[in-house]
């Protein structure tokens, strides 16, 4: 079952060559690969499209019309999809959103995922606002490596970027998470915003050091709901490294081929900083990710224009073999690249918050 987008515009690089072979059949021993030879290993599951912040590069101030909750996959449906994908070779799952800590059954989902054989790693991306209250329950459910999003450690800058005065809650959440080894190692993710990050660097490095977290900078991508992105909104990894080199020597760390971040040690203390420069230095050639939206749509690329409706399949009584066929076909059609730098690039219809970051 392949649902084309409403516009039916093909994603750049996603048009199948005329004589392209079909995806491997269900039951095949072939890896879960696309037609360019990339093998899917990493699944991002969005648990909700709702968020309790309104970051200017993501959501409008007034929020969005949220999806009705009955459209969201239930915990059992999420685990059923995860089981099929793990059997096909997925080894890492990241829970995200929207804000995943808004999902009340998050500890149950986490515990059920931990019980699946074959899953090697579970991570969770959160803005940290609700972390102080939930850290113990998440740890008791088996835990997850935490990525906490924090663009600045300055209260006024935080209020301007997120449109909420919640910096103290994020910092309290980080402190609470540190008490639970099941939630580590922690990473801090900062969107590299021109006009914000230059001033925020010192504070972010200090917070990261205080909780022993790697600090990573993410280039803003054209995934915001109100479509105002420009390539000049962000700082590239190279620009950030120039700024950081005033604080100490940067020494590059080795990275596996599928790594999205370029990592460096900074200065004599060796604080680790990473740069995820999806726009200026795309890593589509080694992308091993799939995404499942909160409403059960499988996407092979953040920027693709098509989705595969696993929710309809699940609720229509699809067998694991039926799901496998849908998944293999969706992966097979993964676009070659995001195409942001190509003429005619059209961002996806869903914003980041509704896909899962
Ligand atoms: N609410 C959670 C959080 O804040 O971590 C998870 C979802 S959020 C969409 C995941 C990550 O995507 C966050 O680090 C956020 O800053 C980032 N993000 C959102 N919109 C973005 C954009 N347009 N470009 C780059 N990163 C973005």
Tab-separated table of C-alpha atoms and ligand atoms in Angstrom:
chain	number	residue	atom	x	y	z
A	1	UNK	CA	0.000	0.000	0.000
A	2	UNK	CA	1.692	3.153	-1.128
A	3	UNK	CA	0.039	6.466	-0.407
A	4	UNK	CA	1.360	9.226	-2.604
A	5	UNK	CA	1.383	12.737	-1.185
A	6	UNK	CA	-1.500	15.035	-1.996
A	7	UNK	CA	0.583	16.953	-4.532
A	8	UNK	CA	1.993	13.771	-6.037
A	9	UNK	CA	5.249	15.642	-6.545
A	10	UNK	CA	8.093	13.117	-6.557
A	11	UNK	CA	10.921	13.790	-4.106
A	12	UNK	CA	14.096	14.777	-5.892
A	13	UNK	CA	16.067	11.680	-6.748
A	14	UNK	CA	13.173	9.423	-5.863
A	15	UNK	CA	11.913	8.626	-9.344
A	16	UNK	CA	12.498	4.962	-10.101
A	17	UNK	CA	14.576	4.199	-13.163
A	18	UNK	CA	12.399	2.549	-15.851
A	19	UNK	CA	13.927	-0.892	-15.447
A	20	UNK	CA	14.366	-0.810	-11.659
A	21	UNK	CA	13.959	-4.255	-10.120
A	22	UNK	CA	11.237	-4.623	-7.479
A	23	UNK	CA	11.942	-4.782	-3.731
A	24	UNK	CA	12.890	-8.218	-2.365
A	25	UNK	CA	9.872	-10.431	-1.571
A	26	UNK	CA	8.692	-11.009	2.024
A	27	UNK	CA	10.605	-13.888	3.574
A	28	UNK	CA	13.685	-12.996	1.554
A	29	UNK	CA	16.986	-13.208	3.407
A	30	UNK	CA	18.104	-10.008	1.649
A	31	UNK	CA	18.962	-7.113	3.979
A	32	UNK	CA	16.473	-4.274	4.356
A	33	UNK	CA	18.158	-2.226	1.647
A	34	UNK	CA	17.182	0.439	-0.860
A	35	UNK	CA	17.982	0.398	-4.553
A	36	UNK	CA	21.195	2.373	-3.889
A	37	UNK	CA	22.515	-0.305	-1.529
A	38	UNK	CA	21.963	1.511	1.779
A	39	UNK	CA	20.820	-0.827	4.551
A	40	UNK	CA	18.288	0.439	7.123
A	41	UNK	CA	19.414	-0.051	10.740
A	42	UNK	CA	17.959	2.923	12.618
A	43	UNK	CA	14.247	3.560	13.231
A	44	UNK	CA	12.925	6.847	14.631
A	45	UNK	CA	9.500	6.503	16.149
A	46	UNK	CA	7.481	9.639	16.784
A	47	UNK	CA	5.124	9.161	19.734
A	48	UNK	CA	3.098	12.335	19.257
A	49	UNK	CA	2.997	15.415	17.056
A	50	UNK	CA	2.228	17.629	20.098
A	51	UNK	CA	4.859	19.752	21.773
A	52	UNK	CA	5.020	21.915	24.880
A	53	UNK	CA	7.522	24.357	23.332
A	54	UNK	CA	7.081	26.563	20.264
A	55	UNK	CA	10.615	26.810	18.894
A	56	UNK	CA	10.616	29.443	16.177
A	57	UNK	CA	12.451	27.182	13.674
A	58	UNK	CA	9.891	24.397	14.198
A	59	UNK	CA	6.385	25.529	15.178
A	60	UNK	CA	4.272	28.668	14.843
A	61	UNK	CA	3.626	30.612	18.087
A	62	UNK	CA	0.015	29.408	18.183
A	63	UNK	CA	0.948	25.750	17.598
A	64	UNK	CA	-0.655	23.592	14.917
A	65	UNK	CA	-3.948	21.731	14.632
A	66	UNK	CA	-2.735	18.552	16.381
A	67	UNK	CA	-3.627	15.132	15.035
A	68	UNK	CA	-6.566	13.471	16.843
A	69	UNK	CA	-5.147	11.029	19.417
A	70	UNK	CA	-7.065	8.096	17.931
A	71	UNK	CA	-4.953	8.504	14.806
A	72	UNK	CA	-1.802	7.877	16.824
A	73	UNK	CA	-0.492	4.335	16.951
A	74	UNK	CA	-1.233	2.657	20.265
A	75	UNK	CA	1.594	1.218	22.348
A	76	UNK	CA	0.758	-2.284	21.042
A	77	UNK	CA	0.771	-1.087	17.427
A	78	UNK	CA	4.134	0.644	17.897
A	79	UNK	CA	5.622	-2.529	19.340
A	80	UNK	CA	4.135	-4.645	16.515
A	81	UNK	CA	5.772	-2.444	13.883
A	82	UNK	CA	9.040	-2.378	15.813
A	83	UNK	CA	9.037	-6.187	16.004
A	84	UNK	CA	8.665	-6.522	12.222
A	85	UNK	CA	11.394	-3.972	11.578
A	86	UNK	CA	13.808	-5.519	14.100
A	87	UNK	CA	13.283	-8.913	12.432
A	88	UNK	CA	14.296	-7.197	9.180
A	89	UNK	CA	17.529	-5.801	10.610
A	90	UNK	CA	16.750	-2.612	12.552
A	91	UNK	CA	19.070	-2.510	15.579
A	92	UNK	CA	18.526	0.997	16.978
A	93	UNK	CA	15.307	2.768	17.904
A	94	UNK	CA	15.004	6.417	18.828
A	95	UNK	CA	11.779	7.698	20.381
A	96	UNK	CA	10.934	11.251	19.477
A	97	UNK	CA	8.071	13.592	18.574
A	98	UNK	CA	6.632	16.244	18.947
A	99	UNK	CA	7.603	15.922	22.580
A	100	UNK	CA	7.701	12.223	23.538
A	101	UNK	CA	7.424	12.942	27.272
A	102	UNK	CA	3.882	14.193	26.629
A	103	UNK	CA	2.915	10.605	25.895
A	104	UNK	CA	1.588	9.119	29.158
A	105	UNK	CA	2.331	5.516	28.189
A	106	UNK	CA	5.986	6.267	27.367
A	107	UNK	CA	7.348	4.046	30.201
A	108	UNK	CA	5.181	1.122	29.002
A	109	UNK	CA	6.343	1.601	25.407
A	110	UNK	CA	9.945	1.753	26.554
A	111	UNK	CA	9.649	-1.397	28.656
A	112	UNK	CA	7.965	-3.293	25.792
A	113	UNK	CA	10.694	-2.256	23.346
A	114	UNK	CA	13.375	-3.393	25.790
A	115	UNK	CA	11.762	-6.841	25.791
A	116	UNK	CA	12.164	-7.245	21.996
A	117	UNK	CA	15.036	-9.562	21.100
A	118	UNK	CA	17.470	-8.147	18.541
A	119	UNK	CA	17.185	-4.506	19.545
A	120	UNK	CA	20.640	-3.266	20.555
A	121	UNK	CA	20.032	0.354	21.444
A	122	UNK	CA	17.156	2.628	22.514
A	123	UNK	CA	17.494	6.407	22.558
A	124	UNK	CA	15.072	9.213	23.364
A	125	UNK	CA	15.065	12.781	22.077
A	126	UNK	CA	13.350	15.277	24.379
A	127	UNK	CA	13.257	18.972	25.112
A	128	UNK	CA	13.733	18.020	28.776
A	129	UNK	CA	10.919	20.208	30.132
A	130	UNK	CA	9.148	17.234	31.767
A	131	UNK	CA	12.266	15.221	32.494
A	132	UNK	CA	12.654	16.046	36.186
A	133	UNK	CA	9.244	14.503	36.875
A	134	UNK	CA	9.712	11.476	34.607
A	135	UNK	CA	13.398	10.528	34.837
A	136	UNK	CA	12.901	7.871	37.533
A	137	UNK	CA	10.008	6.195	35.665
A	138	UNK	CA	11.979	6.143	32.409
A	139	UNK	CA	14.968	4.607	34.145
A	140	UNK	CA	12.746	2.012	35.825
A	141	UNK	CA	11.334	1.085	32.393
A	142	UNK	CA	14.821	0.145	31.234
A	143	UNK	CA	16.069	3.603	30.305
A	144	UNK	CA	17.244	5.115	27.041
A	145	UNK	CA	20.195	7.184	25.910
A	146	UNK	CA	18.969	10.755	26.189
A	147	UNK	CA	19.419	13.510	23.657
A	148	UNK	CA	18.207	16.708	25.277
A	149	UNK	CA	17.568	19.637	22.958
A	150	UNK	CA	18.902	22.916	24.300
A	151	UNK	CA	19.726	25.845	22.029
A	152	UNK	CA	20.909	28.255	24.713
A	153	UNK	CA	21.538	28.350	28.453
A	154	UNK	CA	20.503	31.995	28.675
A	155	UNK	CA	17.014	32.471	30.070
A	156	UNK	CA	16.004	35.364	27.812
A	157	UNK	CA	17.409	33.748	24.660
A	158	UNK	CA	15.649	30.495	25.609
A	159	UNK	CA	12.365	32.367	26.026
A	160	UNK	CA	12.788	34.015	22.634
A	161	UNK	CA	13.702	30.821	20.767
A	162	UNK	CA	11.162	28.491	22.407
A	163	UNK	CA	8.480	31.105	23.268
A	164	UNK	CA	8.314	29.563	26.761
A	165	UNK	CA	10.103	30.506	30.005
A	166	UNK	CA	11.156	26.938	30.794
A	167	UNK	CA	14.955	26.949	30.875
A	168	UNK	CA	14.989	26.175	34.620
A	169	UNK	CA	12.852	23.085	34.016
A	170	UNK	CA	15.205	21.748	31.329
A	171	UNK	CA	18.211	22.272	33.598
A	172	UNK	CA	16.413	20.538	36.477
A	173	UNK	CA	15.563	17.703	34.070
A	174	UNK	CA	19.213	17.285	33.131
A	175	UNK	CA	20.219	17.186	36.798
A	176	UNK	CA	17.536	14.568	37.496
A	177	UNK	CA	18.577	12.454	34.494
A	178	UNK	CA	22.173	12.409	35.704
A	179	UNK	CA	21.062	10.461	38.783
A	180	UNK	CA	20.082	7.522	36.547
A	181	UNK	CA	22.867	5.781	34.630
A	182	UNK	CA	20.094	4.075	32.558
A	183	UNK	CA	19.504	7.468	30.877
A	184	UNK	CA	23.091	7.997	29.772
A	185	UNK	CA	25.261	8.815	28.067
A	186	UNK	CA	23.473	12.154	27.621
A	187	UNK	CA	23.926	14.346	24.571
A	188	UNK	CA	22.877	17.983	24.281
A	189	UNK	CA	21.579	19.014	20.855
A	190	UNK	CA	21.624	22.701	19.920
A	191	UNK	CA	20.197	23.997	16.664
A	192	UNK	CA	22.907	26.289	15.298
A	193	UNK	CA	21.030	29.555	14.866
A	194	UNK	CA	22.782	32.588	13.418
A	195	UNK	CA	22.445	35.455	15.884
A	196	UNK	CA	21.791	33.131	18.837
A	197	UNK	CA	24.429	30.410	18.945
A	198	UNK	CA	27.405	32.795	18.715
A	199	UNK	CA	26.422	34.230	22.114
A	200	UNK	CA	25.153	30.931	23.505
A	201	UNK	CA	28.352	28.928	22.928
A	202	UNK	CA	29.968	29.527	26.331
A	203	UNK	CA	26.813	28.727	28.298
A	204	UNK	CA	26.103	25.590	26.272
A	205	UNK	CA	29.662	24.303	26.722
A	206	UNK	CA	29.350	24.923	30.482
A	207	UNK	CA	26.011	23.086	30.803
A	208	UNK	CA	27.306	20.183	28.691
A	209	UNK	CA	30.429	19.909	30.856
A	210	UNK	CA	28.374	20.090	34.059
A	211	UNK	CA	26.310	17.032	33.075
A	212	UNK	CA	29.163	15.269	31.263
A	213	UNK	CA	27.293	15.457	27.946
A	214	UNK	CA	28.557	15.676	24.403
A	215	UNK	CA	27.358	18.946	22.826
A	216	UNK	CA	26.174	18.689	19.235
A	217	UNK	CA	25.205	21.443	16.846
A	218	UNK	CA	22.489	20.804	14.259
A	219	UNK	CA	22.071	22.947	11.165
A	220	UNK	CA	18.532	24.289	10.781
A	221	UNK	CA	16.686	22.451	8.007
A	222	UNK	CA	13.701	23.523	5.880
A	223	UNK	CA	11.221	21.619	8.048
A	224	UNK	CA	9.519	24.416	9.975
A	225	UNK	CA	5.739	24.646	9.844
A	226	UNK	CA	5.553	28.221	8.593
A	227	UNK	CA	8.063	27.897	5.751
A	228	UNK	CA	10.404	30.805	6.408
A	229	UNK	CA	13.681	28.829	6.288
A	230	UNK	CA	16.656	30.289	4.483
A	231	UNK	CA	20.144	28.767	4.255
A	232	UNK	CA	21.426	31.856	6.091
A	233	UNK	CA	19.343	31.091	9.225
A	234	UNK	CA	21.978	28.720	10.488
A	235	UNK	CA	25.681	28.431	11.162
A	236	UNK	CA	27.494	25.694	9.280
A	237	UNK	CA	29.769	23.235	11.057
A	238	UNK	CA	32.725	25.015	9.531
A	239	UNK	CA	31.578	28.407	10.844
A	240	UNK	CA	31.018	26.928	14.295
A	241	UNK	CA	34.447	25.303	14.315
A	242	UNK	CA	35.996	28.669	13.502
A	243	UNK	CA	34.147	30.223	16.457
A	244	UNK	CA	35.055	27.362	18.794
A	245	UNK	CA	38.710	27.332	17.808
A	246	UNK	CA	39.060	30.654	19.692
A	247	UNK	CA	38.424	28.554	22.838
A	248	UNK	CA	40.960	25.826	22.133
A	249	UNK	CA	42.342	23.458	19.532
A	250	UNK	CA	39.817	21.137	17.859
A	251	UNK	CA	41.033	17.587	17.280
A	252	UNK	CA	38.866	15.423	15.009
A	253	UNK	CA	37.706	12.087	16.414
A	254	UNK	CA	37.314	8.959	14.262
A	255	UNK	CA	33.731	8.098	13.243
A	256	UNK	CA	31.980	5.033	11.777
A	257	UNK	CA	30.861	5.406	8.107
A	258	UNK	CA	27.148	5.837	8.980
A	259	UNK	CA	27.817	8.550	11.599
A	260	UNK	CA	25.833	11.743	11.066
A	261	UNK	CA	27.970	13.870	13.372
A	262	UNK	CA	31.541	14.991	12.822
A	263	UNK	CA	33.044	14.885	16.313
A	264	UNK	CA	35.973	16.783	17.782
A	265	UNK	CA	37.707	17.199	21.128
A	266	UNK	CA	38.041	20.796	22.210
A	267	UNK	CA	41.005	22.247	24.058
A	268	UNK	CA	43.084	20.779	26.834
A	269	UNK	CA	40.021	19.437	28.678
A	270	UNK	CA	39.006	17.361	25.654
A	271	UNK	CA	35.305	18.331	25.814
A	272	UNK	CA	33.582	16.541	22.931
A	273	UNK	CA	31.597	18.607	20.430
A	274	UNK	CA	29.800	17.320	17.334
A	275	UNK	CA	28.399	18.905	14.201
A	276	UNK	CA	25.426	17.572	12.252
A	277	UNK	CA	25.529	19.587	9.057
A	278	UNK	CA	22.784	17.977	6.999
A	279	UNK	CA	22.424	20.979	4.705
A	280	UNK	CA	26.006	22.112	4.031
A	281	UNK	CA	27.568	18.630	4.276
A	282	UNK	CA	24.787	16.092	3.547
A	283	UNK	CA	25.305	12.474	4.600
A	284	UNK	CA	22.482	10.929	2.534
A	285	UNK	CA	24.926	8.474	0.900
A	286	UNK	CA	25.297	6.602	4.193
A	287	UNK	CA	21.825	7.240	5.639
A	288	UNK	CA	20.530	4.145	7.457
A	289	UNK	CA	17.360	5.716	8.945
A	290	UNK	CA	13.663	5.095	8.684
A	291	UNK	CA	10.940	7.108	10.386
A	292	UNK	CA	7.561	6.123	11.725
A	293	UNK	CA	5.246	9.073	12.339
A	294	UNK	CA	2.936	9.158	15.356
A	295	UNK	CA	0.030	8.429	13.015
A	296	UNK	CA	1.712	5.334	11.659
A	297	UNK	CA	3.206	6.467	8.362
A	298	UNK	CA	6.567	4.964	7.437
A	299	UNK	CA	8.985	7.410	5.785
A	300	UNK	CA	12.349	6.478	4.326
A	301	UNK	CA	13.607	10.073	4.330
A	302	UNK	CA	12.891	13.179	6.403
A	303	UNK	CA	12.364	15.062	3.157
A	304	UNK	CA	10.460	12.517	1.101
A	305	UNK	CA	7.064	13.299	-0.356
A	306	UNK	CA	5.615	9.871	0.080
A	307	UNK	CA	4.672	7.720	3.017
A	308	UNK	CA	3.542	4.164	3.562
A	309	UNK	CA	0.418	3.796	5.687
A	310	UNK	CA	1.256	1.106	8.253
A	311	UNK	CA	-1.578	2.217	10.551
A	312	UNK	CA	-4.213	1.383	7.935
A	313	UNK	CA	-2.472	-1.931	7.305
A	314	UNK	CA	-2.329	-2.800	11.020
A	315	UNK	CA	-5.919	-1.791	11.667
A	316	UNK	CA	-6.994	-3.669	8.519
A	317	UNK	CA	-5.596	-6.917	9.933
A	318	UNK	CA	-2.288	-7.096	8.024
A	319	UNK	CA	-0.103	-10.094	8.871
A	320	UNK	CA	3.614	-9.688	9.695
A	321	UNK	CA	4.309	-10.824	6.084
A	322	UNK	CA	2.014	-8.105	4.722
A	323	UNK	CA	3.812	-5.539	6.880
A	324	UNK	CA	7.174	-6.841	5.716
A	325	UNK	CA	6.160	-6.399	2.078
A	326	UNK	CA	5.077	-2.794	2.752
A	327	UNK	CA	8.265	-2.020	4.655
A	328	UNK	CA	10.558	-3.562	2.041
A	329	UNK	CA	8.818	-1.602	-0.717
A	330	UNK	CA	9.008	1.687	1.256
A	331	UNK	CA	12.720	1.227	1.935
A	332	UNK	CA	13.406	0.215	-1.666
A	333	UNK	CA	11.964	3.540	-2.851
A	334	UNK	CA	14.118	5.667	-0.498
A	335	UNK	CA	15.261	8.817	-2.327
A	336	UNK	CA	18.935	9.063	-3.184
A	337	UNK	CA	19.298	12.414	-1.437
A	338	UNK	CA	17.323	15.142	0.299
A	339	UNK	CA	17.876	17.516	-2.616
A	340	UNK	CA	17.807	20.704	-0.485
A	341	UNK	CA	20.566	22.153	-2.651
A	342	UNK	CA	18.844	21.331	-5.948
A	343	UNK	CA	16.677	23.685	-7.993
A	344	UNK	CA	12.992	22.924	-7.540
A	345	UNK	CA	13.441	21.564	-4.007
A	346	UNK	CA	10.094	21.369	-2.224
A	347	UNK	CA	10.084	20.731	1.529
A	348	UNK	CA	7.855	17.898	2.716
A	349	UNK	CA	4.248	18.776	3.457
A	350	UNK	CA	4.557	17.724	7.097
A	351	UNK	CA	6.742	19.869	9.351
A	352	UNK	CA	9.444	18.291	11.536
A	353	UNK	CA	7.088	18.190	14.541
A	354	UNK	CA	4.654	15.949	12.652
A	355	UNK	CA	7.336	13.695	11.178
A	356	UNK	CA	9.523	13.220	14.237
A	357	UNK	CA	12.927	14.803	14.632
B	1	LIG	N1	10.593	17.645	21.316
B	1	LIG	C1	11.788	16.860	21.243
B	1	LIG	C2	13.006	17.731	21.317
B	1	LIG	O1	12.872	18.956	21.359
B	1	LIG	O2	14.108	17.182	21.354
B	1	LIG	C3	11.865	15.925	20.044
B	1	LIG	C4	11.375	16.420	18.728
B	1	LIG	S1	12.279	17.752	18.043
B	1	LIG	C5	11.466	17.941	16.490
B	1	LIG	C6	13.804	16.955	17.656
B	1	LIG	C7	14.953	17.862	17.303
B	1	LIG	O3	14.669	18.492	16.088
B	1	LIG	C8	15.215	18.967	18.320
B	1	LIG	O4	16.585	18.952	18.663
B	1	LIG	C9	14.865	20.215	17.559
B	1	LIG	O5	15.630	21.285	17.989
B	1	LIG	C10	15.177	19.801	16.136
B	1	LIG	N2	14.526	20.590	15.114
B	1	LIG	C11	13.255	20.996	15.037
B	1	LIG	N3	13.044	21.722	13.933
B	1	LIG	C12	14.212	21.766	13.276
B	1	LIG	C13	14.638	22.353	12.069
B	1	LIG	N4	13.820	23.075	11.301
B	1	LIG	N5	15.925	22.185	11.707
B	1	LIG	C14	16.780	21.474	12.481
B	1	LIG	N6	16.441	20.886	13.619
B	1	LIG	C15	15.175	21.039	14.028
